[in-house]
Amino acid sequence: MKKETKFVFFTGKGGVGKTSLSCAHAIKEAKSGRSVLIVSTDPASNLSDVLESPVSNQEQPVSGVSNLYAINIDPEQSAHQYRTRVIDSLKSVLTKEDIIKINEQLSGACTTEIASFDEFSRFVSGEHNGTVYDVIVFDTAPTGHTLRLLELPSAWATFSRDNPQGASCLGPAEALEMSQVRYKTVVENLKNRERTTFYIVCRADESSLQEASRTSRELMDLGLTNQELLINGIFTAIDQEDPLAVMIEKQMEKRLQHIPENLKTLPTRLFPLLPYNVLGIEKLNSLLEEKMRESVVKKMLHSIGTVIHTSASTRPVLPELNRLVEDLTEKSNHGLIMTMGKGGVGKTITAAAIAVMIAQKGYDVHLTTTDPAAHVQKYLNELDLLPHCLTVDRIDPKSETQRYKEKIIAQKGKNLNDQERKLLMEDLASPCTEEVAVFHAFSRTIQQARRKFVVIDTAPTGHTLLLLDTAGAYHKEVMRNTELDPNKIKTPYMMLQDQLLSKILIVTLPETTPMREASALQSDLIRAGITPYSWVINQCFSMRKAIKDPILLYRAAAESDIIREIQNTLSKTTYGIPFFPEEHVLAALFEHLNMIPDYAHTDTENQGG
């Protein structure tokens, strides 16, 4: 890597290796004699596990490395303090009902993002009360969503105070401890190429590269141009007689030749797929030091026979998706099925596969997505035939947002003067508005689950939680204002809580960070009274037979502990999808399950009504 700037951000989806790379980078800088702080703003942070050293919400030294310190910013704690500041600043001027509305507005995931940014901004502005550091490394950068929100003029106005029914998730300016002056300093530092570097971390797979492409564009649009691309997990087959290993290597080579155009302009570094978990100082050092990495791998290859024997005898068994479909349809011919989880874990392919499999059994199925990336149709196009009883559409965020804005302006803009109307328009420009608009379309869709199967591929976790928070607020509003018998009302929120009607599937990967993120999502859902039905673990090497390549064998063995932890502590029922290196993954899955579609004689006797 080049000579470093003072501020270094590692950004990327869960499971791509940004924590490992950010820690390795921080250690390297500390070993060079510079004073370094690593800051995590990840709600599912495993910084202490990776560093093998205690990490808390206070700066403290990392064991075994001079000059290196670490801190975890707890997003939930930051959000709680933020909400408290908002409510305290408004109690004297608003009614109890208005306070309740604002509290509901501030319950969403984007408020948590803002609160976290408010908290860690002091490190970028130089206002933190601690050691003066030469380098500050951030594991997880602020999203473009967060930065765009803070650029809205109404964020610094009193529109929320005067219009508590507005859509803003920021609250009044008093809630932000970060003043306009501090925010200006933060933005200037982030845009300064001599002060800040953004490392965009991804894997060599299509969804991860596309996500990196979107992140890069979004940061560029905001003037954050000092970017580098780190592609992690590059696989080189050791055993050229292993067909799976050779295919994975060839697919990676192909993907690297076709990375998105905007990423080709960035300085790029490749990091290999390692046969071990990168935990502890020695293994973190091996990420950036080739000779040390070769030494660690060489030691591990000497014990490959033991790994093969142990893995084969103790590997947990995971039923596959066809078994899940049998369970979902055993006692019902309708219902809501939602795949939820972080971006890139496989929600879309899980939703598409389940929808097709249920429709193959003759049931009416409607498949839709709330994900702006909307890859559902791409997967379905891999199949030559689709069941006649499967319908597919997409909840388009842009069109739904435009429809919602027009509705709000018509309802609330009638009696506003020009200045108030301008502020309303700015407030509706918030990224949160899109989530509210999508929820309205989402609500219309799930009503169909009373008479058919509705399968929804949701957006990434942060978006989904905000969507569900909105569902809760809508539910409370309906129940508070209705003159009907509450026992005869079933709001969307109540439908999500109905375990007989709604089946929430948590999708993850057999890796530590995605598992932790999925566990945090499940905890949030349970607190909202929504109990997940089961977990689906995607891309499992341990479900592939006849693996011979040593690196893949170690990866398969490492999955076993993750799978057992999910089975034993996180989910009553757990299903798996094997790792498929093929370009057309859905087609490969159906071929693997011997379920190649043939609908010439589809049995419709069991079709749901």
Coordinates of C-alpha atoms in Angstrom, one line a residue:
M1 CA 0.0 0.0 0.0
K2 CA 1.1 3.6 -0.6
K3 CA 2.2 6.0 2.1
E4 CA -0.8 6.5 4.3
T5 CA -3.0 9.4 5.0
K6 CA -4.0 10.2 8.6
F7 CA -7.6 8.9 8.1
V8 CA -8.1 5.5 6.6
F9 CA -11.5 4.0 6.0
F10 CA -12.2 0.4 5.1
T11 CA -15.7 -0.1 3.7
G12 CA -17.5 -3.1 2.3
K13 CA -20.2 -5.7 3.0
G14 CA -20.1 -8.1 5.9
G15 CA -17.9 -11.1 5.3
V16 CA -15.6 -9.6 2.7
G17 CA -12.8 -9.3 5.1
K18 CA -12.7 -5.5 5.9
T19 CA -12.1 -6.1 9.6
S20 CA -9.2 -8.4 9.0
L21 CA -7.7 -6.0 6.4
S22 CA -8.2 -2.9 8.5
C23 CA -6.6 -4.6 11.6
A24 CA -3.7 -5.9 9.5
H25 CA -3.2 -2.4 8.1
A26 CA -3.3 -0.8 11.6
I27 CA -0.8 -3.3 12.9
K28 CA 1.6 -2.6 10.0
E29 CA 1.4 1.2 10.6
A30 CA 1.9 0.7 14.4
K31 CA 5.0 -1.5 13.7
S32 CA 6.4 1.3 11.6
G33 CA 6.5 3.4 14.7
R34 CA 3.4 5.5 14.2
S35 CA 0.7 5.9 16.9
V36 CA -2.5 4.2 15.5
L37 CA -6.1 4.0 16.6
I38 CA -8.5 1.6 15.0
V39 CA -12.2 2.5 15.4
S40 CA -15.1 0.1 14.6
T41 CA -18.6 1.5 14.0
D42 CA -20.0 -2.0 13.0
P43 CA -23.0 -3.0 15.0
A44 CA -21.8 -6.6 14.7
S45 CA -18.1 -5.8 15.4
N46 CA -15.8 -8.7 16.1
L47 CA -12.8 -6.4 16.5
S48 CA -11.8 -8.0 19.8
D49 CA -12.0 -11.5 18.3
V50 CA -9.8 -10.6 15.3
L51 CA -7.2 -8.7 17.4
E52 CA -7.5 -11.3 20.3
S53 CA -7.5 -8.4 22.7
P54 CA -10.3 -6.7 24.7
V55 CA -12.0 -3.8 22.9
S56 CA -14.6 -1.6 24.5
N57 CA -16.3 1.8 24.0
Q58 CA -13.2 3.4 25.5
E59 CA -9.8 3.7 23.8
Q60 CA -7.4 1.1 25.1
P61 CA -4.1 -0.5 24.0
V62 CA -4.1 -3.7 21.9
S63 CA -2.2 -6.6 23.5
G64 CA 1.0 -7.5 21.8
V65 CA 1.4 -4.4 19.6
S66 CA 3.1 -1.2 20.7
N67 CA 1.5 2.1 19.6
L68 CA -1.8 0.4 18.6
Y69 CA -5.1 1.3 20.3
A70 CA -8.7 0.3 19.6
I71 CA -12.3 1.4 20.3
N72 CA -15.8 0.1 19.5
I73 CA -18.5 2.7 18.9
D74 CA -21.8 1.0 19.9
P75 CA -24.4 2.2 17.4
E76 CA -27.3 1.3 19.6
Q77 CA -25.9 3.2 22.6
S78 CA -25.2 6.2 20.3
A79 CA -28.7 6.0 18.9
H80 CA -30.2 5.8 22.4
Q81 CA -28.3 8.9 23.5
Y82 CA -29.2 10.7 20.3
R83 CA -33.0 10.0 20.8
T84 CA -32.8 11.2 24.4
R85 CA -31.2 14.5 23.3
V86 CA -34.0 15.0 20.7
I87 CA -36.8 14.3 23.1
D88 CA -35.3 16.4 25.9
S89 CA -34.9 19.4 23.5
L90 CA -38.6 19.2 22.5
K91 CA -40.5 18.4 25.7
S92 CA -41.1 22.0 26.5
V93 CA -42.5 23.0 23.1
L94 CA -44.5 20.0 21.7
T95 CA -47.5 18.0 22.8
K96 CA -47.2 14.5 24.1
E97 CA -48.7 13.2 20.9
D98 CA -46.1 15.0 18.8
I99 CA -43.3 13.7 21.0
I100 CA -44.6 10.1 20.4
K101 CA -44.6 10.7 16.6
I102 CA -41.0 12.0 16.7
N103 CA -39.9 9.1 18.9
E104 CA -41.3 6.7 16.3
Q105 CA -39.5 8.6 13.5
L106 CA -36.2 8.2 15.3
S107 CA -36.6 4.5 15.8
G108 CA -35.2 3.6 12.4
A109 CA -31.9 2.3 11.2
C110 CA -30.9 5.5 9.5
T111 CA -31.2 7.4 12.8
T112 CA -28.7 4.8 14.2
E113 CA -26.4 5.6 11.2
I114 CA -26.6 9.3 11.9
A115 CA -26.0 8.8 15.6
S116 CA -22.9 6.7 14.9
F117 CA -21.6 9.3 12.5
D118 CA -22.2 12.0 15.0
E119 CA -20.2 10.0 17.5
F120 CA -17.1 9.1 15.4
S121 CA -17.0 12.5 13.7
R122 CA -15.0 13.8 16.7
F123 CA -12.1 11.6 15.7
V124 CA -12.1 13.1 12.1
S125 CA -12.6 16.7 13.4
G126 CA -9.8 16.3 16.0
E127 CA -12.1 17.0 18.9
H128 CA -11.9 13.6 20.7
N129 CA -10.5 13.7 24.2
G130 CA -7.8 11.1 24.0
T131 CA -4.3 10.3 22.6
V132 CA -3.2 12.3 19.6
Y133 CA -2.8 9.7 16.8
D134 CA -0.7 9.7 13.7
V135 CA -3.2 7.4 11.9
I136 CA -6.9 6.6 12.6
V137 CA -8.2 3.5 10.9
F138 CA -12.0 3.1 10.6
D139 CA -13.5 -0.4 10.2
T140 CA -16.7 0.6 8.3
A141 CA -17.0 4.0 6.6
P142 CA -20.0 6.3 6.8
T143 CA -22.5 5.4 4.0
G144 CA -23.4 7.7 1.2
H145 CA -26.9 7.5 2.7
T146 CA -25.6 9.1 5.9
L147 CA -23.5 11.8 4.2
R148 CA -26.4 12.8 1.9
L149 CA -28.7 13.1 4.9
L150 CA -26.4 15.5 6.7
E151 CA -26.1 17.6 3.6
L152 CA -29.8 18.4 3.6
P153 CA -30.3 22.1 4.7
S154 CA -33.3 21.1 6.8
A155 CA -31.1 18.9 8.9
W156 CA -29.8 22.2 10.4
A157 CA -33.1 24.0 10.5
T158 CA -36.0 23.7 12.9
F159 CA -38.4 22.1 10.5
S160 CA -38.9 19.0 12.7
R161 CA -39.7 21.2 15.6
D162 CA -42.4 23.1 13.7
N163 CA -43.6 20.1 11.7
P164 CA -43.4 16.9 13.9
Q165 CA -45.4 15.0 11.3
G166 CA -42.5 15.4 8.8
A167 CA -40.5 12.5 7.5
S168 CA -37.0 13.4 8.8
C169 CA -35.2 10.9 10.9
L170 CA -32.7 13.5 12.2
G171 CA -34.9 15.5 14.6
P172 CA -34.0 19.1 15.3
A173 CA -30.5 20.4 15.0
E174 CA -30.1 20.5 18.7
A175 CA -29.9 16.7 18.7
L176 CA -26.7 16.7 16.7
E177 CA -23.7 17.4 19.0
M178 CA -21.8 17.8 15.8
S179 CA -22.2 21.5 15.0
Q180 CA -22.2 22.9 11.5
V181 CA -18.7 24.0 11.9
R182 CA -17.5 20.5 13.0
Y183 CA -19.4 18.9 10.2
K184 CA -17.8 21.2 7.7
T185 CA -14.4 20.2 9.1
V186 CA -15.3 16.5 8.8
V187 CA -16.4 16.8 5.2
E188 CA -13.3 18.8 4.3
N189 CA -11.1 16.1 5.8
L190 CA -13.0 13.3 4.1
K191 CA -12.7 15.1 0.7
N192 CA -9.0 15.9 1.1
R193 CA -6.9 13.3 -0.7
E194 CA -3.9 14.2 1.4
R195 CA -5.8 13.5 4.6
T196 CA -8.2 10.6 3.9
T197 CA -8.1 7.3 2.0
F198 CA -11.1 5.0 1.3
Y199 CA -10.3 1.3 0.8
I200 CA -13.2 -0.4 -0.8
V201 CA -13.1 -4.1 0.1
C202 CA -14.9 -6.8 -1.9
R203 CA -14.7 -10.4 -3.0
A204 CA -14.2 -11.7 -6.6
D205 CA -17.9 -12.5 -7.1
E206 CA -20.5 -10.6 -9.2
S207 CA -22.7 -9.3 -6.3
S208 CA -19.7 -8.1 -4.3
L209 CA -18.0 -6.4 -7.2
Q210 CA -21.3 -4.7 -8.1
E211 CA -21.7 -3.5 -4.5
A212 CA -18.1 -2.1 -4.6
S213 CA -19.0 -0.4 -7.9
R214 CA -22.0 1.3 -6.4
T215 CA -20.0 2.3 -3.3
S216 CA -17.3 3.8 -5.4
R217 CA -19.7 5.8 -7.5
E218 CA -21.6 7.0 -4.5
L219 CA -18.4 8.2 -2.7
M220 CA -17.1 9.8 -6.0
D221 CA -20.4 11.7 -6.3
L222 CA -19.8 13.1 -2.8
G223 CA -16.3 14.3 -3.7
L224 CA -14.6 11.4 -1.8
T225 CA -12.2 10.5 -4.6
N226 CA -9.1 9.1 -2.9
Q227 CA -10.2 5.4 -3.3
E228 CA -8.4 2.1 -3.7
L229 CA -9.9 -1.3 -4.4
L230 CA -9.0 -4.4 -2.3
I231 CA -10.2 -7.7 -3.7
N232 CA -10.0 -10.3 -1.0
G233 CA -10.3 -14.1 -1.1
I234 CA -8.6 -14.8 -4.5
F235 CA -8.4 -18.5 -4.9
T236 CA -5.6 -20.4 -6.6
A237 CA -6.0 -24.2 -6.7
I238 CA -3.3 -26.2 -5.1
D239 CA -4.7 -29.5 -6.4
Q240 CA -5.2 -29.2 -10.1
E241 CA -7.0 -32.6 -10.1
D242 CA -9.9 -31.3 -8.0
P243 CA -12.6 -30.3 -10.5
L244 CA -14.4 -27.9 -8.0
A245 CA -11.1 -26.1 -7.2
V246 CA -10.2 -25.7 -10.9
M247 CA -13.6 -24.4 -11.7
I248 CA -13.5 -21.9 -8.8
E249 CA -10.1 -20.6 -10.0
K250 CA -11.3 -20.2 -13.6
Q251 CA -14.5 -18.4 -12.5
M252 CA -12.5 -15.9 -10.4
E253 CA -10.1 -15.2 -13.3
K254 CA -13.1 -14.5 -15.5
R255 CA -14.7 -12.2 -13.0
L256 CA -11.5 -10.3 -12.5
Q257 CA -11.4 -9.7 -16.3
H258 CA -14.9 -8.3 -16.2
I259 CA -14.9 -6.0 -13.2
P260 CA -17.2 -2.9 -13.5
E261 CA -15.7 -0.2 -15.6
N262 CA -15.5 2.4 -12.8
L263 CA -13.5 0.1 -10.6
K264 CA -10.9 -0.4 -13.3
T265 CA -9.7 3.1 -12.8
L266 CA -8.9 2.5 -9.1
P267 CA -5.5 1.3 -7.8
T268 CA -6.2 -2.4 -7.0
R269 CA -4.6 -5.0 -4.7
L270 CA -5.5 -8.7 -4.6
F271 CA -5.4 -10.8 -1.4
P272 CA -5.5 -14.6 -1.4
L273 CA -8.2 -16.9 0.0
L274 CA -6.5 -18.4 3.1
P275 CA -7.1 -21.8 4.6
Y276 CA -7.3 -20.4 8.1
N277 CA -9.3 -17.9 10.1
V278 CA -7.4 -14.6 10.3
L279 CA -7.4 -14.2 14.1
G280 CA -4.5 -12.9 16.2
I281 CA -1.5 -10.8 15.5
E282 CA 0.6 -13.4 13.7
K283 CA -2.2 -14.3 11.2
L284 CA -3.1 -10.7 10.7
N285 CA 0.5 -10.0 9.8
S286 CA 0.4 -12.8 7.3
L287 CA -2.3 -11.0 5.3
L288 CA 0.2 -8.4 4.2
E289 CA 3.5 -10.3 4.4
E290 CA 3.8 -13.0 1.7
K291 CA 6.7 -15.0 3.3
M292 CA 4.9 -15.2 6.6
R293 CA 1.7 -16.3 4.9
E294 CA 3.6 -19.1 3.0
S295 CA 5.1 -20.3 6.3
V296 CA 1.7 -20.5 8.0
V297 CA 0.1 -22.3 5.0
K298 CA 3.0 -24.7 4.8
K299 CA 2.6 -25.7 8.5
M300 CA -1.2 -26.3 7.9
L301 CA -0.6 -28.5 4.9
H302 CA 1.5 -30.9 7.0
S303 CA -1.7 -31.6 9.0
I304 CA -4.1 -32.0 6.1
G305 CA -4.6 -35.7 6.7
T306 CA -5.9 -35.0 10.2
V307 CA -8.2 -32.3 8.9
I308 CA -9.7 -34.6 6.2
H309 CA -10.4 -37.3 8.8
T310 CA -11.8 -35.0 11.5
S311 CA -13.9 -33.0 9.0
A312 CA -15.4 -36.1 7.5
S313 CA -16.3 -37.6 10.9
T314 CA -17.7 -34.5 12.6
R315 CA -19.2 -32.5 9.7
P316 CA -22.7 -31.3 10.6
V317 CA -25.6 -32.3 8.3
L318 CA -27.8 -29.6 6.7
P319 CA -31.0 -30.4 4.9
E320 CA -31.3 -28.6 1.6
L321 CA -33.9 -26.1 0.2
N322 CA -36.2 -28.7 -1.2
R323 CA -36.7 -30.0 2.3
L324 CA -37.5 -26.4 3.5
V325 CA -40.1 -26.1 0.7
E326 CA -41.7 -29.4 1.9
D327 CA -41.9 -28.0 5.4
L328 CA -43.4 -24.6 4.2
T329 CA -46.1 -26.3 2.2
E330 CA -46.9 -29.2 4.5
K331 CA -49.8 -27.6 6.3
S332 CA -50.7 -24.6 4.2
N333 CA -51.5 -23.5 0.7
H334 CA -50.7 -19.8 1.3
G335 CA -48.6 -17.5 3.4
L336 CA -45.8 -14.8 3.4
I337 CA -42.2 -15.9 3.1
M338 CA -39.5 -13.3 3.5
T339 CA -35.7 -13.7 3.1
M340 CA -33.8 -11.3 5.3
G341 CA -30.1 -10.7 5.9
K342 CA -27.1 -8.5 4.9
G343 CA -26.4 -7.7 1.3
G344 CA -24.5 -10.4 -0.5
V345 CA -25.4 -13.4 1.6
G346 CA -27.8 -14.9 -0.9
K347 CA -31.3 -13.6 0.0
T348 CA -32.2 -13.2 -3.7
I349 CA -31.2 -16.6 -4.9
T350 CA -32.9 -18.2 -1.8
A351 CA -36.1 -16.3 -2.5
A352 CA -36.1 -17.2 -6.2
A353 CA -35.4 -20.9 -5.6
I354 CA -38.1 -21.2 -3.0
A355 CA -40.7 -19.4 -5.1
V356 CA -40.0 -21.7 -8.1
M357 CA -40.0 -24.8 -6.0
I358 CA -43.3 -24.0 -4.4
A359 CA -44.8 -23.1 -7.8
Q360 CA -43.5 -26.4 -9.1
K361 CA -45.8 -28.1 -6.6
G362 CA -48.8 -26.4 -8.3
Y363 CA -49.4 -23.6 -5.8
D364 CA -50.0 -20.0 -6.8
V365 CA -46.9 -18.0 -5.9
H366 CA -46.1 -14.3 -6.2
L367 CA -42.4 -13.4 -6.1
T368 CA -41.3 -9.8 -5.6
T369 CA -38.3 -7.8 -4.3
T370 CA -37.9 -4.5 -2.3
D371 CA -34.1 -4.6 -3.1
P372 CA -33.0 -1.6 -5.3
A373 CA -30.5 -3.9 -7.0
A374 CA -33.3 -6.3 -8.0
H375 CA -31.4 -9.4 -9.2
V376 CA -34.5 -11.7 -9.0
Q377 CA -35.2 -11.6 -12.7
K378 CA -31.5 -12.3 -13.5
Y379 CA -31.7 -15.6 -11.6
L380 CA -35.0 -16.6 -13.1
N381 CA -33.7 -16.0 -16.6
E382 CA -31.3 -18.9 -16.0
L383 CA -34.2 -21.4 -16.1
D384 CA -35.6 -22.3 -19.5
L385 CA -39.1 -22.8 -18.1
L386 CA -41.0 -21.2 -15.2
P387 CA -44.2 -22.6 -13.6
H388 CA -47.4 -21.1 -15.0
C389 CA -48.6 -20.3 -11.5
L390 CA -45.6 -18.1 -10.7
T391 CA -45.9 -14.3 -11.0
V392 CA -43.0 -12.0 -10.6
D393 CA -42.7 -8.2 -10.1
R394 CA -40.6 -5.6 -8.4
I395 CA -41.4 -2.9 -6.0
D396 CA -39.5 -0.1 -7.7
P397 CA -38.2 2.3 -5.1
K398 CA -37.9 5.3 -7.4
S399 CA -41.5 5.2 -8.7
E400 CA -42.9 4.4 -5.3
T401 CA -41.0 7.3 -3.8
Q402 CA -42.3 9.7 -6.4
R403 CA -45.8 8.5 -5.8
Y404 CA -45.4 8.9 -2.1
K405 CA -43.9 12.5 -2.4
E406 CA -46.8 13.6 -4.5
K407 CA -49.2 12.2 -2.0
I408 CA -47.5 14.0 1.0
I409 CA -47.2 17.3 -0.9
A410 CA -50.9 17.2 -1.8
Q411 CA -51.9 16.4 1.8
K412 CA -49.5 18.6 3.8
G413 CA -48.5 21.3 1.4
K414 CA -51.9 23.0 1.1
N415 CA -51.5 25.5 3.9
L416 CA -47.7 26.1 3.9
N417 CA -46.1 29.3 2.8
D418 CA -43.2 29.2 0.2
Q419 CA -40.5 28.8 2.8
E420 CA -42.3 26.0 4.6
R421 CA -43.1 24.3 1.4
K422 CA -39.4 24.4 0.4
L423 CA -38.4 22.9 3.7
L424 CA -41.0 20.1 3.2
M425 CA -39.5 19.3 -0.2
E426 CA -36.0 19.2 1.4
D427 CA -37.3 16.9 4.1
L428 CA -38.8 14.6 1.5
A429 CA -35.4 14.5 -0.2
S430 CA -34.1 12.4 2.7
P431 CA -33.1 8.8 1.8
C432 CA -35.5 7.7 4.6
T433 CA -38.5 8.9 2.5
E434 CA -37.7 6.0 0.0
E435 CA -38.0 3.5 2.8
V436 CA -41.4 4.8 3.9
A437 CA -42.6 4.8 0.3
V438 CA -41.4 1.2 -0.3
F439 CA -43.2 0.2 2.9
H440 CA -46.6 1.3 1.5
A441 CA -46.0 -0.8 -1.6
F442 CA -44.8 -3.7 0.6
S443 CA -48.0 -3.4 2.6
R444 CA -50.1 -3.9 -0.5
T445 CA -48.1 -6.9 -1.5
I446 CA -48.3 -8.9 1.7
Q447 CA -52.1 -8.6 1.8
Q448 CA -52.0 -11.2 -1.0
A449 CA -50.5 -13.8 1.4
R450 CA -54.0 -14.5 2.7
R451 CA -54.8 -16.4 -0.5
K452 CA -51.5 -17.4 -2.1
F453 CA -47.8 -17.8 -1.3
V454 CA -46.0 -14.5 -1.4
V455 CA -42.2 -14.6 -1.4
I456 CA -40.4 -11.4 -0.8
D457 CA -36.7 -10.8 -1.3
T458 CA -36.0 -7.9 1.0
A459 CA -33.4 -5.1 0.8
P460 CA -30.2 -5.3 2.9
T461 CA -30.6 -5.4 6.7
G462 CA -30.4 -1.8 7.6
H463 CA -33.1 -0.9 5.0
T464 CA -35.3 -3.8 6.1
L465 CA -35.2 -2.9 9.8
L466 CA -36.2 0.7 9.0
L467 CA -39.0 -0.7 6.9
L468 CA -40.2 -2.9 9.8
D469 CA -39.9 0.0 12.2
T470 CA -42.2 1.9 9.8
A471 CA -44.6 -1.1 10.0
G472 CA -44.6 -0.8 13.7
A473 CA -45.3 2.9 13.7
Y474 CA -48.1 2.4 11.1
H475 CA -49.6 -0.3 13.3
K476 CA -49.6 1.9 16.4
E477 CA -51.2 4.8 14.5
V478 CA -54.0 2.5 13.1
M479 CA -54.7 1.0 16.5
R480 CA -54.7 4.4 18.2
N481 CA -57.1 6.1 15.7
T482 CA -59.5 3.4 14.6
E483 CA -63.1 3.3 15.5
L484 CA -63.4 -0.3 14.4
D485 CA -63.1 -3.4 16.7
P486 CA -59.4 -3.9 17.2
N487 CA -59.9 -7.7 17.2
K488 CA -61.1 -7.4 13.5
I489 CA -58.1 -5.4 12.3
K490 CA -54.9 -7.0 11.0
T491 CA -52.2 -4.5 10.1
P492 CA -49.1 -5.5 8.1
Y493 CA -47.1 -5.5 11.4
M494 CA -49.6 -8.0 12.9
M495 CA -49.2 -10.1 9.8
L496 CA -45.5 -10.2 10.2
Q497 CA -45.9 -11.2 13.9
D498 CA -48.3 -14.0 12.9
Q499 CA -46.1 -17.1 12.8
L500 CA -48.8 -19.2 11.1
L501 CA -49.0 -16.8 8.2
S502 CA -45.5 -15.3 8.0
K503 CA -42.3 -17.3 7.7
I504 CA -39.1 -15.1 8.1
L505 CA -36.0 -16.8 6.8
I506 CA -32.6 -15.5 8.0
V507 CA -30.0 -16.0 5.3
T508 CA -26.3 -16.0 6.1
L509 CA -22.9 -17.4 5.1
P510 CA -20.9 -20.0 7.1
E511 CA -18.5 -17.3 8.3
T512 CA -18.1 -15.5 11.6
T513 CA -19.0 -12.0 10.6
P514 CA -22.1 -12.7 8.6
M515 CA -23.3 -15.1 11.3
R516 CA -22.9 -12.3 13.9
E517 CA -24.7 -9.8 11.7
A518 CA -27.6 -12.3 11.2
S519 CA -27.8 -13.0 14.9
A520 CA -28.1 -9.2 15.6
L521 CA -30.8 -9.0 13.0
Q522 CA -32.7 -11.9 14.6
S523 CA -32.4 -10.2 18.0
D524 CA -33.9 -7.0 16.6
L525 CA -36.8 -8.9 15.0
I526 CA -37.6 -10.8 18.2
R527 CA -37.6 -7.5 20.2
A528 CA -40.2 -6.3 17.6
G529 CA -42.3 -9.5 18.3
I530 CA -41.3 -11.1 15.0
T531 CA -39.9 -14.6 15.4
P532 CA -37.8 -16.0 12.5
Y533 CA -39.0 -19.4 11.1
S534 CA -35.5 -20.8 10.2
W535 CA -32.0 -20.0 9.0
V536 CA -30.6 -20.7 5.5
I537 CA -26.8 -21.0 5.3
N538 CA -25.6 -20.2 1.8
Q539 CA -22.4 -21.1 -0.1
C540 CA -21.4 -24.1 2.1
F541 CA -18.2 -25.9 1.0
S542 CA -19.0 -28.5 3.7
M543 CA -22.0 -29.6 1.6
R544 CA -19.9 -30.4 -1.4
K545 CA -18.6 -34.0 -1.7
A546 CA -15.2 -35.2 -2.9
I547 CA -13.3 -32.0 -2.2
K548 CA -9.5 -32.7 -2.5
D549 CA -7.9 -29.3 -2.7
P550 CA -6.3 -28.5 0.8
I551 CA -7.5 -24.9 1.0
L552 CA -11.1 -25.9 0.2
L553 CA -10.8 -28.8 2.8
Y554 CA -9.7 -26.3 5.5
R555 CA -12.5 -23.9 4.5
A556 CA -15.0 -26.8 4.7
A557 CA -13.7 -27.8 8.1
A558 CA -13.8 -24.2 9.4
E559 CA -17.5 -24.0 8.5
S560 CA -18.4 -26.8 10.8
D561 CA -18.1 -24.8 14.0
I562 CA -20.2 -21.9 12.5
I563 CA -22.9 -24.3 11.4
R564 CA -23.1 -26.1 14.7
E565 CA -23.3 -22.8 16.6
I566 CA -26.3 -21.7 14.4
Q567 CA -28.0 -25.1 14.8
N568 CA -27.4 -25.3 18.5
T569 CA -27.9 -21.7 19.7
L570 CA -29.6 -19.5 17.0
S571 CA -32.2 -21.5 15.1
K572 CA -34.6 -24.3 15.7
T573 CA -34.4 -25.4 12.0
T574 CA -31.4 -24.7 9.7
Y575 CA -31.1 -25.4 6.0
G576 CA -28.1 -25.2 3.6
I577 CA -27.2 -24.3 0.1
P578 CA -23.9 -25.8 -1.3
F579 CA -21.2 -23.6 -2.8
F580 CA -21.7 -23.4 -6.6
P581 CA -18.9 -21.9 -8.6
E582 CA -21.0 -21.9 -11.8
E583 CA -21.9 -18.6 -13.4
H584 CA -25.6 -19.6 -13.4
V585 CA -26.1 -20.5 -9.8
L586 CA -29.8 -21.0 -9.7
A587 CA -29.7 -23.4 -12.7
A588 CA -26.8 -25.2 -10.9
L589 CA -28.8 -25.5 -7.7
F590 CA -31.8 -27.0 -9.6
E591 CA -29.6 -29.5 -11.4
H592 CA -27.9 -30.5 -8.1
L593 CA -31.3 -31.2 -6.6
N594 CA -32.5 -33.0 -9.8
M595 CA -35.3 -30.5 -10.1
I596 CA -34.8 -29.2 -13.7
P597 CA -38.1 -27.6 -14.6
D598 CA -40.5 -29.6 -16.8
Y599 CA -44.0 -28.2 -16.7
A600 CA -45.6 -29.9 -19.6
H601 CA -47.6 -32.0 -17.1
T602 CA -47.7 -29.8 -14.0
D603 CA -50.0 -31.1 -11.4
T604 CA -52.5 -28.3 -10.4
E605 CA -54.6 -30.4 -8.1
N606 CA -52.9 -28.9 -5.1
Q607 CA -52.8 -25.4 -6.4
G608 CA -53.5 -22.8 -3.6
G609 CA -56.4 -20.6 -3.8

